[in-house]
XYZ file of C-alpha atoms in Angstrom:
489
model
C 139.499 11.184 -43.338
C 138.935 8.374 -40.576
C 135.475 8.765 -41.146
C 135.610 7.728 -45.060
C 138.262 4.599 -43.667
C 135.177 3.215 -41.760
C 133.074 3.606 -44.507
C 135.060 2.057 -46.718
C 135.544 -0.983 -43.598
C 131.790 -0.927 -43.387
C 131.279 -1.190 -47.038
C 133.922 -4.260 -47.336
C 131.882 -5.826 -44.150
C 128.747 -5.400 -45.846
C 129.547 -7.503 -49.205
C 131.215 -10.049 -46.966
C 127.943 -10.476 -45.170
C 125.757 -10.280 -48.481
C 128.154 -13.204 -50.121
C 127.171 -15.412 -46.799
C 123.511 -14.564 -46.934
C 123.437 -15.408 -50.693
C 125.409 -18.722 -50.013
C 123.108 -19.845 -46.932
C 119.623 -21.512 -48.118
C 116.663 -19.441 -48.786
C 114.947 -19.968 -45.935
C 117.651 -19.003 -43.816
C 117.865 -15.814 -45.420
C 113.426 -15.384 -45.413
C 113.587 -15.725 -41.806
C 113.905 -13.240 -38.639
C 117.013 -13.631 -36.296
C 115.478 -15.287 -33.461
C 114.194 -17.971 -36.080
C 117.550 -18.089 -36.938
C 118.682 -18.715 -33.844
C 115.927 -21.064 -33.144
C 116.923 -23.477 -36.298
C 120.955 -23.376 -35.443
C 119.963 -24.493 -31.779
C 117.642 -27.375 -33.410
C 120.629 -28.336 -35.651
C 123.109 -28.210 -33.155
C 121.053 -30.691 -31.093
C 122.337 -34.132 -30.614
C 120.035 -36.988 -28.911
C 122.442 -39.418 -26.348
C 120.767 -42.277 -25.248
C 121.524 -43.240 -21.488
C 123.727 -46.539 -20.657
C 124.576 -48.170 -17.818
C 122.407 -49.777 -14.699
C 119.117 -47.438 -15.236
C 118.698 -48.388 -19.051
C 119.402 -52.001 -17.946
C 116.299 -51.880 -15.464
C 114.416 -49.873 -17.224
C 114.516 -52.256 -20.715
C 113.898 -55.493 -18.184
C 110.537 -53.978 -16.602
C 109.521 -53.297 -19.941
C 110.431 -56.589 -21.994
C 110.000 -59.188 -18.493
C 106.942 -57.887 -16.615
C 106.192 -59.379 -12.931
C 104.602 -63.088 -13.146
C 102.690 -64.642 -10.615
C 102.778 -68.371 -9.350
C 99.687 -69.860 -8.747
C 101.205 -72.689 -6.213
C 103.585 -70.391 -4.063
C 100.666 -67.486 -4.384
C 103.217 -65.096 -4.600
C 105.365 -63.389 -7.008
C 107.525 -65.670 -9.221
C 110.932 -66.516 -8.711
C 113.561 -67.213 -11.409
C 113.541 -71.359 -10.731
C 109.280 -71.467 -10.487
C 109.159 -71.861 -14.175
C 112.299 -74.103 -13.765
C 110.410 -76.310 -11.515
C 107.077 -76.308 -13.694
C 104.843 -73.898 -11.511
C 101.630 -72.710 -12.443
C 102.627 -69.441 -14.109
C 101.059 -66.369 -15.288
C 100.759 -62.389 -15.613
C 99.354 -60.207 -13.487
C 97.095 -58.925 -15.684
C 95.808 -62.432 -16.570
C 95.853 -63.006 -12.126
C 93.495 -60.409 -12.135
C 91.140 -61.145 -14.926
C 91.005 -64.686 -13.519
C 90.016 -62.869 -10.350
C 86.901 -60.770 -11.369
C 85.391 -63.332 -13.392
C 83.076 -64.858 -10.488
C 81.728 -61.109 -9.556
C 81.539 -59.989 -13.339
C 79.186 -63.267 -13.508
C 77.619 -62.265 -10.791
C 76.971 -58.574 -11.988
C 75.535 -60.106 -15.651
C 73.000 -62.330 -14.060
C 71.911 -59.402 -11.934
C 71.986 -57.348 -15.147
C 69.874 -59.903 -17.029
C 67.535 -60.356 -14.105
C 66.846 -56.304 -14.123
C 66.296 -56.383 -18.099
C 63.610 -58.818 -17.755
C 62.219 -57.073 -14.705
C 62.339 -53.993 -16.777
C 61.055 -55.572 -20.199
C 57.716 -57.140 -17.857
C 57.376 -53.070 -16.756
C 57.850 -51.585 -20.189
C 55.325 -54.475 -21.283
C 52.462 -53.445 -18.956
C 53.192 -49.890 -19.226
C 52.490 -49.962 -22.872
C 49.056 -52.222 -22.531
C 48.209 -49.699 -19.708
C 48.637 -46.758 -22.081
C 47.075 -48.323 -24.454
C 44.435 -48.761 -22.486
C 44.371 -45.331 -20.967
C 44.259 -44.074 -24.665
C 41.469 -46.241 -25.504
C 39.430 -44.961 -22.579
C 40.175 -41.476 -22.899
C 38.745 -41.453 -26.690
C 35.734 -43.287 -25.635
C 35.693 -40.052 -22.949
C 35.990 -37.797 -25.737
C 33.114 -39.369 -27.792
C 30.863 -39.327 -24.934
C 31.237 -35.763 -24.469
C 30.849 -34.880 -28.076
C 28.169 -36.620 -28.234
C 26.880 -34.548 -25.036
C 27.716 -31.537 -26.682
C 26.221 -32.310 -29.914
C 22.784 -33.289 -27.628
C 22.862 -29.666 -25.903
C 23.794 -27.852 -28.918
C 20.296 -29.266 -30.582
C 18.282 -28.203 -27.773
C 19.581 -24.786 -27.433
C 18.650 -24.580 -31.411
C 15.708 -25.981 -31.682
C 16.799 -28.706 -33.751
C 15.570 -32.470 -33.875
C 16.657 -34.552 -30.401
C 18.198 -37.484 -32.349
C 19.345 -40.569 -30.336
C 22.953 -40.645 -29.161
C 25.265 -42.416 -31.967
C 27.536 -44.077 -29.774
C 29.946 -47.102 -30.182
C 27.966 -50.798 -30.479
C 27.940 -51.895 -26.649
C 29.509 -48.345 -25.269
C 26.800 -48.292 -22.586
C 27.127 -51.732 -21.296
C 31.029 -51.398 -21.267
C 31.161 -48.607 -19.072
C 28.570 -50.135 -16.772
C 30.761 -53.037 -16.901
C 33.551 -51.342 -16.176
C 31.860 -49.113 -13.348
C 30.419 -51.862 -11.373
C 33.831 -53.882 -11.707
C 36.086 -50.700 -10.512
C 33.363 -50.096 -7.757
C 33.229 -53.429 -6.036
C 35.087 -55.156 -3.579
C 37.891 -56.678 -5.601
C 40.363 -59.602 -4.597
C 42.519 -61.708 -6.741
C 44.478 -65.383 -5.308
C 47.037 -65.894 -7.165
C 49.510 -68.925 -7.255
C 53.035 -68.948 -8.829
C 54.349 -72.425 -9.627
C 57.780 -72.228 -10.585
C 60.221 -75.729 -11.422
C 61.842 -74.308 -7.516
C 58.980 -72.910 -5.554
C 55.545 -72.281 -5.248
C 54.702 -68.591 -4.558
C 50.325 -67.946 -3.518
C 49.355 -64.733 -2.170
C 46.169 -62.603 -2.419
C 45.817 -58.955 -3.850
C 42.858 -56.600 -2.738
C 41.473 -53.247 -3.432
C 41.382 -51.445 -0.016
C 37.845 -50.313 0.014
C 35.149 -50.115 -2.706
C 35.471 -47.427 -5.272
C 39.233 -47.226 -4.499
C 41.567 -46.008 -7.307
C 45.175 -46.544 -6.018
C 45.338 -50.406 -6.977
C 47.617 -51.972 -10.077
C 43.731 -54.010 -9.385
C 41.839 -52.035 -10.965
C 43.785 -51.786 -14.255
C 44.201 -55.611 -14.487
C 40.680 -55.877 -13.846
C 39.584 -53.690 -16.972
C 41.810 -55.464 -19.128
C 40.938 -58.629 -18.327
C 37.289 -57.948 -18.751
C 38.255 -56.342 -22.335
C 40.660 -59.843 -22.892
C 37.357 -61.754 -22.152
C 38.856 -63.302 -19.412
C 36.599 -62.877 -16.980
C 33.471 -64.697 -16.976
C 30.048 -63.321 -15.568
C 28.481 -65.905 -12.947
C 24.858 -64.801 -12.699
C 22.910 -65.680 -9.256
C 20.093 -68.265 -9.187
C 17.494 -65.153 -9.148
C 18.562 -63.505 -12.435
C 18.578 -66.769 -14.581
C 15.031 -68.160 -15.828
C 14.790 -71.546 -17.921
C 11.199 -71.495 -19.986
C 11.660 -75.123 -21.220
C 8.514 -76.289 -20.093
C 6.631 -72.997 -19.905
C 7.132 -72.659 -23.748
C 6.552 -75.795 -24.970
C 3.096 -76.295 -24.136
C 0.656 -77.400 -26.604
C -2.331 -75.433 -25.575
C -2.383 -71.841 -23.973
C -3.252 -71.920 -20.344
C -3.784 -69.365 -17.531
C 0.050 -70.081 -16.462
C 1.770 -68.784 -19.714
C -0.367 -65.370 -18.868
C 0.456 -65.385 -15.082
C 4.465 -65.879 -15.839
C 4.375 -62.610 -17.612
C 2.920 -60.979 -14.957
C 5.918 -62.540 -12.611
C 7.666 -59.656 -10.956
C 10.770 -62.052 -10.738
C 11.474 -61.080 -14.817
C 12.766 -58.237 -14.044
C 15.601 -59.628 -12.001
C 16.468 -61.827 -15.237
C 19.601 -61.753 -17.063
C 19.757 -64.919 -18.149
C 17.079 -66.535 -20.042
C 17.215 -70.034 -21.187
C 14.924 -72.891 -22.956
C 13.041 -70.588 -25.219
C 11.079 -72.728 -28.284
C 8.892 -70.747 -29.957
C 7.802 -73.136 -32.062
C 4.336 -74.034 -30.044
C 3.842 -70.409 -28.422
C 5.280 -67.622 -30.916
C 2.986 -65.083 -29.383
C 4.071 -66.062 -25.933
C 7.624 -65.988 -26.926
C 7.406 -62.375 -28.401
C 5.932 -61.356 -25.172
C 8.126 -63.119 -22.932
C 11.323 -61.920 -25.036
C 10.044 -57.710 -25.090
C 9.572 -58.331 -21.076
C 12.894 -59.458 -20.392
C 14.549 -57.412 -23.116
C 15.770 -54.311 -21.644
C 18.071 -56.002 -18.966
C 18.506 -59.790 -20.404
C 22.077 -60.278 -21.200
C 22.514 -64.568 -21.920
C 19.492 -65.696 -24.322
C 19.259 -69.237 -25.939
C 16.073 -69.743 -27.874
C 14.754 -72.241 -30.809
C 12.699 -71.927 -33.856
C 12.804 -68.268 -33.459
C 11.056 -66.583 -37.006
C 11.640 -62.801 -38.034
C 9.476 -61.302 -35.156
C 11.495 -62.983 -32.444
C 14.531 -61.789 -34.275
C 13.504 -58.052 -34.729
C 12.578 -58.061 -30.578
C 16.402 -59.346 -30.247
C 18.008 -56.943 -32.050
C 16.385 -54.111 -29.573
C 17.878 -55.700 -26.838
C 20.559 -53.238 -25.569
C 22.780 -55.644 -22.840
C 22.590 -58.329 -24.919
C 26.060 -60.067 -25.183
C 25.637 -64.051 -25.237
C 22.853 -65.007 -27.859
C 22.386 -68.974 -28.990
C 19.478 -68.570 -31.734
C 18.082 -71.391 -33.716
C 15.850 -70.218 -36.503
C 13.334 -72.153 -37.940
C 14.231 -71.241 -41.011
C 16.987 -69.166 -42.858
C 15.457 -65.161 -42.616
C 15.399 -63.376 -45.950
C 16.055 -60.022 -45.219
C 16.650 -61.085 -41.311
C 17.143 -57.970 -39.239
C 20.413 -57.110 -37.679
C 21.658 -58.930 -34.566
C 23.168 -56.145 -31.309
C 26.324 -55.179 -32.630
C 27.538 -55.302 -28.912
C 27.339 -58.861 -28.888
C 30.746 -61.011 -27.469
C 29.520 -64.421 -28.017
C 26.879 -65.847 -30.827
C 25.911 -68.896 -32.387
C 23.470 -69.073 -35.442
C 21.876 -71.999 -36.884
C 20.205 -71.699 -39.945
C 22.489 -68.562 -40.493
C 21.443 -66.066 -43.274
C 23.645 -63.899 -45.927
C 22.728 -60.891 -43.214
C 23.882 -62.431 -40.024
C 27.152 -63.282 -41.603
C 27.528 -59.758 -42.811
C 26.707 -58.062 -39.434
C 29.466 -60.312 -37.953
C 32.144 -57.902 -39.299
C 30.131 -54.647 -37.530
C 29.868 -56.200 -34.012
C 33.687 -54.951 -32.508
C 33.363 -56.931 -29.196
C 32.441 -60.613 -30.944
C 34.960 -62.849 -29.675
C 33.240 -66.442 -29.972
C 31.294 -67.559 -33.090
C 28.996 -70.683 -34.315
C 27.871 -70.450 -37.647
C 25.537 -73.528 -38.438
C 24.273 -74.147 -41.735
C 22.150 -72.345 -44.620
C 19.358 -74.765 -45.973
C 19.164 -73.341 -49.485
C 23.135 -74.481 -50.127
C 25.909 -73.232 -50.354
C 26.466 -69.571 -48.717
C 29.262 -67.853 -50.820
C 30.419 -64.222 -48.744
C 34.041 -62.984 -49.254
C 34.528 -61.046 -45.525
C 36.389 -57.705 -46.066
C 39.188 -56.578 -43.644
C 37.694 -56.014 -39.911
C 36.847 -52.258 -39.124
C 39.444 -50.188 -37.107
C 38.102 -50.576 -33.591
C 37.269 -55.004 -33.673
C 38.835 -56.515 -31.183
C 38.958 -59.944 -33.522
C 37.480 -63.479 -33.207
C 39.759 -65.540 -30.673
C 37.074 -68.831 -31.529
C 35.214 -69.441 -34.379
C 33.329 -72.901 -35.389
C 32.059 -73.868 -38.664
C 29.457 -75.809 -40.653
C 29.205 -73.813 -43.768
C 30.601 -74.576 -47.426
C 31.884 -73.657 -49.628
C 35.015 -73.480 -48.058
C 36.189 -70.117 -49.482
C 33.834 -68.246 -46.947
C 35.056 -70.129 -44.153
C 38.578 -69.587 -45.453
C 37.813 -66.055 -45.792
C 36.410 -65.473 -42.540
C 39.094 -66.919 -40.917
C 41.682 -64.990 -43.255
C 39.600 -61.639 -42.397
C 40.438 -62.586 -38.381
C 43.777 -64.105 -38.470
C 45.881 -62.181 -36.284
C 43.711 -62.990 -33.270
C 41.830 -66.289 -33.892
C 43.174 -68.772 -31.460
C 41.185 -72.291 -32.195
C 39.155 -73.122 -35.531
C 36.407 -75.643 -35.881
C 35.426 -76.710 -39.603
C 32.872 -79.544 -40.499
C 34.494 -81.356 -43.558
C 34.775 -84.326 -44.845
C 38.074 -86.624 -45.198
C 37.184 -88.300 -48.448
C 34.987 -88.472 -51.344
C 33.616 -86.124 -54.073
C 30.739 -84.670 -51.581
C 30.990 -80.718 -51.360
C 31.944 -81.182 -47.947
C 34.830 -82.337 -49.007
C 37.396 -79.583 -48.755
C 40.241 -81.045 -51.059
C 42.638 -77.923 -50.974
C 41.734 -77.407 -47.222
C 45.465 -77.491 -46.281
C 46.454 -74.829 -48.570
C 43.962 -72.571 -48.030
C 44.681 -72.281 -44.034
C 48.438 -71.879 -44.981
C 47.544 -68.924 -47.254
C 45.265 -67.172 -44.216
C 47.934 -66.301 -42.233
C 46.679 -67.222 -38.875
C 49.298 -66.595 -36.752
C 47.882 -66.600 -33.621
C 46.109 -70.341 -34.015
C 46.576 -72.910 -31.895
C 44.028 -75.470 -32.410
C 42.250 -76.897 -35.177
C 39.476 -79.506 -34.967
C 37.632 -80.735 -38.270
C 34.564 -82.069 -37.108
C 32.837 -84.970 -38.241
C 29.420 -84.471 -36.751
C 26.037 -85.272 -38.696
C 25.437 -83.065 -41.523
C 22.350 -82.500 -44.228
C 21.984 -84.093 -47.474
C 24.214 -86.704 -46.722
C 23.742 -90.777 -46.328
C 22.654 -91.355 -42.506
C 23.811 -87.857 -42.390
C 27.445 -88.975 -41.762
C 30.338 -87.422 -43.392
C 32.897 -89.792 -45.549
C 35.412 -90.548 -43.190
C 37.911 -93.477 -42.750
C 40.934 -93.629 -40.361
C 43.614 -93.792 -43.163
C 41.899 -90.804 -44.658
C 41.284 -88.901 -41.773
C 45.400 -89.503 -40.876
C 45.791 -87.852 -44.142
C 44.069 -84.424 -44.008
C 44.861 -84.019 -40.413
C 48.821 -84.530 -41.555
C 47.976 -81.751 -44.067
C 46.029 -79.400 -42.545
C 47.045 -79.517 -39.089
C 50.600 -79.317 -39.455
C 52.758 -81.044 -37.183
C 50.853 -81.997 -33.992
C 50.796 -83.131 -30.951
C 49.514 -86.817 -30.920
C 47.450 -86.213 -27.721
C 43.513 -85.515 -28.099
C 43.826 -86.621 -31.705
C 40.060 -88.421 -32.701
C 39.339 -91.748 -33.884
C 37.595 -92.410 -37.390
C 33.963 -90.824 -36.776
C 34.865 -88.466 -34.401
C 36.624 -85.099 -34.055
C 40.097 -85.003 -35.575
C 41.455 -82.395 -33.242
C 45.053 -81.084 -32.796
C 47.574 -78.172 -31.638
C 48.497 -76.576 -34.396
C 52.636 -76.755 -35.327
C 53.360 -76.277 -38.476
C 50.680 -73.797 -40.170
C-alpha cells in the first residue's frame, strides 16, 4: 500500500510540474537545465554603478584632461587660465613639439626621392642601353652564323646585311671604351660651385659609371670628333686648277691620304677625273667630306664610302635617278637636293643634322612616312624647299626629337615662298621637343635681286604667329633672320 501512496504523490508532483513547464515560455521549456540555470542567473543580474570619491576622479580625468602652460612650462594650475596664460593640451604640447624634426625628416625624405628618381632615371637609359647593345650582339652573331652555315653548304658567300653604320659604331664605341678617359666637370649651383675630375683607371678598364656615360653621349651626339692636323686635307687649290699638271698626279701618289679623315675644298667642276680619283683614294677611311659641283660619278664613289658620317655635297645639278647617299650618315647637307636624297633621309637611322637646299626644276612635293623603328630622329633640320607641305611633313615625320627648325620663307606677298598658313601647319606637327625656330630670309632663286618680300611690320607678324610667344632676345631685323625660342607652339 505505501508504495501506490507515493505513486499517487509522484503522479500529483508530476502534473504540478507539467502545469509550470506549460506556463513558462517556450524557450524555457526547449532548453537543457544548465541553460536554464544560465538564463535565471542572467536575469537575476542587476548592474550598480559605483558612487562616491573614485567615480568623482575617475569622471574628472576623463571630462578635464591635464593642460599645459606655456609661460610657467609646467602643468596648469586652476588660476593660469584665470590670469590669461598661454594654455593648451598635452597632446597639442607635443604635436607643437615634433613639428621641427618631422620637417626635418620630410626634407630628408624629399632629398632621398630625388636622389632616388636621378638613379631610377639612369638605370633605365642604362638598360636601355644595355638592351640596345645586346641586340646589336645578337645580330652580329646571326649574321656570323648565317656566314658559316653558307660555307659549310656550299652556298653563295653573300656580304654581311648588317645595320647602316653598325661597323663604324662599334669601332666608335671600341676605341672610346679603350682609351684613356677623363671628364672635368663643374657644378654651379645659386650656393656653391662644385669642379672635380672623373677618370677611367687604366685603358680598357670596365669598372667606371665612365664608360657608360661615354657611349651614351657618343649615341646623344654629344661628343664631337676633333681630328689632328695629319688626318684633315683641304684640296681648294689642288682642284681648282685650270689645266692638269704633274702635281694633281703626284698628290695621288701622296702616302699622307691615307692618314685622311677629313677632306675638305673639293670642286670638281675644273678636274672631275681628278676628283673621282682623289675621292676612291680617300674613300675607305674618309669620314668629314665637303665637295662642290659634284655630278652622278662623284656621287656613286660617295655612296661606297663606309665611315662616312659628315657629308656637305653641292651638286651641279639636281641627279635624276641620283644614287643613294651612306645610310650611316649623322650629319648632311644637300644643295641641289633630288626626289632620291630626300627619300633616303628616312633610311639613314643615325642622321641627326640636315640641310636641304633647293631643287632647280620647282617645287619638290614628298609626303615623309613615319620614321622606321630603330631612327634615332632629326634633333636639327634647315630648309630651303617649297612647297611647304614637304617641309611641314618632314618636320611632322620627326617631331618628337627635332630641337631647332630653319625654314626660308617669305613674310609677305603672293610669291610661293610665301608660306601663308605657316603658323598652323607647325601647330598641327606636333613638335614637342622644339625649341627654336628661325625663318630665314637669305637670297633665294627666281626672285627680284634674289631677296625675299620682307618688311619689319610683316616680319613682326609671322614671327607672332609662327613662333609663338618668344623671347625678345636674338630676334632679327627686317632682312635678316627672324629667329626665336619657341613658347607657345
Amino acid at each position: 500500500m505505501p508504495p501506490k501512496k507515493r505513486a499517487q504523490s509522484n503522479r500529483g508532483s508530476d502534473a504540478r510540474k507539467r502545469s509550470k513547464q506549460e506556463s513558462s515560455p517556450p524557450e524555457l521549456r526547449e532548453r537543457p537545465a544548465t541553460d536554464r540555470m544560465s538564463f535565471e542567473s542572467e536575469v537575476g543580474t542587476v548592474k550598480v554603478e559605483p558612487n562616491g570619491p573614485e567615480t568623482d576622479n575617475l569622471s574628472s580625468s576623463t571630462l578635464n584632461p591635464k593642460l599645459w602652460c606655456r609661460d610657467c612650462d609646467e602643468d596648469a594650475a586652476e588660476d593660469c587660465e584665470d590670469s590669461g596664460h598661454s594654455v593648451c593640451s598635452l597632446r597639442q604640447l607635443r604635436t607643437e613639439q615634433a613639428a621641427p624634426k618631422l620637417l626635418q625628416l620630410d626634407n630628408a625624405a624629399t632629398s632621398a626621392r630625388e636622389v632616388v628618381k636621378a638613379l631610377l632615371d639612369a638605370k633605365g637609359v642604362l638598360e636601355a642601353q644595355l638592351e640596345q647593345w645586346s641586340g646589336r650582339l645578337q645580330h652580329v652573331e646571326e649574321a656570323r652564323k648565317e656566314l658559316w652555315a653558307a660555307a659549310d653548304e656550299g652556298r653563295d658567300l653573300e656580304e654581311p646585311t648588317l645595320e647602316g653604320g653598325l661597323e663604324q659604331l662599334l669601332q666608335d664605341a671600341t676605341t672610346l671604351l679603350q682609351a684613356k678617359c677623363q671628364l672635368q666637370l663643374q657644378v654651379d649651383s645659386p650656393c656653391s660651385t662644385w669642379k672635380g675630375q672623373l677618370q677611367v683607371a687604366a685603358p680598357g678598364s670596365r669598372r667606371s659609371l665612365l664608360c657608360p656615360l661615354v657611349l651614351q653621349m657618343h649615341q646623344d651626339w654629344s661628343l664631337t670628333k676633333i681630328f689632328r692636323p695629319e688626318e684633315c686635307m683641304h684640296v681648294g687649290k689642288l682642284s681648282t686648277q685650270k689645266e692638269h699638271t704633274q702635281e694633281l698626279n703626284e698628290s695621288l701618289q701622296n702616302p699622307g691620304l691615307d692618314k685622311v679623315r677629313k677632306l675638305s675644298g673639293l670642286d670638281c667642276m675644273e678636274r672631275p677625273n681628278w676628283s673621282t680619283a682623289l675621292l676612291k683614294r680617300v674613300a675607305p677611311r674618309v669620314e668629314w667630306l665637303i665637295t662642290g659641283n659634284a655630278v652622278r660619278e662623284h656621287l656613286e664613289v660617295i655612296r661606297d664610302m663606309p665611315a662616312l658620317r659628315c657629308l656637305y655635297v653641292h651638286l651641279r645639278n639636281s641627279v635624276e635617278n641620283a644614287p643613294d647617299l651612306p645610310l650611316q650618315l649623322q650629319e648632311l647637307e644637300v644643295r641641289n637636293v633630288s626626289v632620291e636624297h630626300l627619300q633616303s633621309v628616312q633610311r639613314m637611322p643615325r642622321l641627326r643634322k640636315l640641310v636641304l637646299n633647293w631643287y632647280e626644276h620647282g617645287a619638290l612635293d614628298v609626303a615623309f612616312p613615319p620614321l622606321p623603328a630603330g631612327h634615332c630622329g632629326l634633333q636639327w633640320l634647315s630648309v630651303y624647299l617649297r612647297p611647304a607641305s614637304t617641309v611641314l611633313s618632314l618636320a611632322k615625320a620627326h617631331a618628337a626629337t627635332l630641337q631647332e627648325l630653319r625654314i626660308l620663307c617669305a613674310s609677305e606677298g603672293d610669291g610661293l615662298l610665301h608660306f601663308k598658313d605657316l603658323a598652323e601647319g607647325l601647330r598641327q606637327c606636333g613638335l614637342v621637343a622644339l625649341r627654336r625656330v628661325v625663318l630665314m630670309r637669305g637670297p633665294a632663286p627666281r626672285y627680284r635681286d634674289q631677296k625675299l618680300p620682307h618688311a619689319a611690320e610683316s616680319c613682326q607678324r609671322q614671327k607672332q604667329s609662327s613662333l609663338g610667344q618668344t623671347s625678345a632676345d636674338g630676334l632679327g631685323e627686317a632682312g635678316q633672320n627672324c629667329e626665336g625660342d619657341v613658347r607657345g607652339l
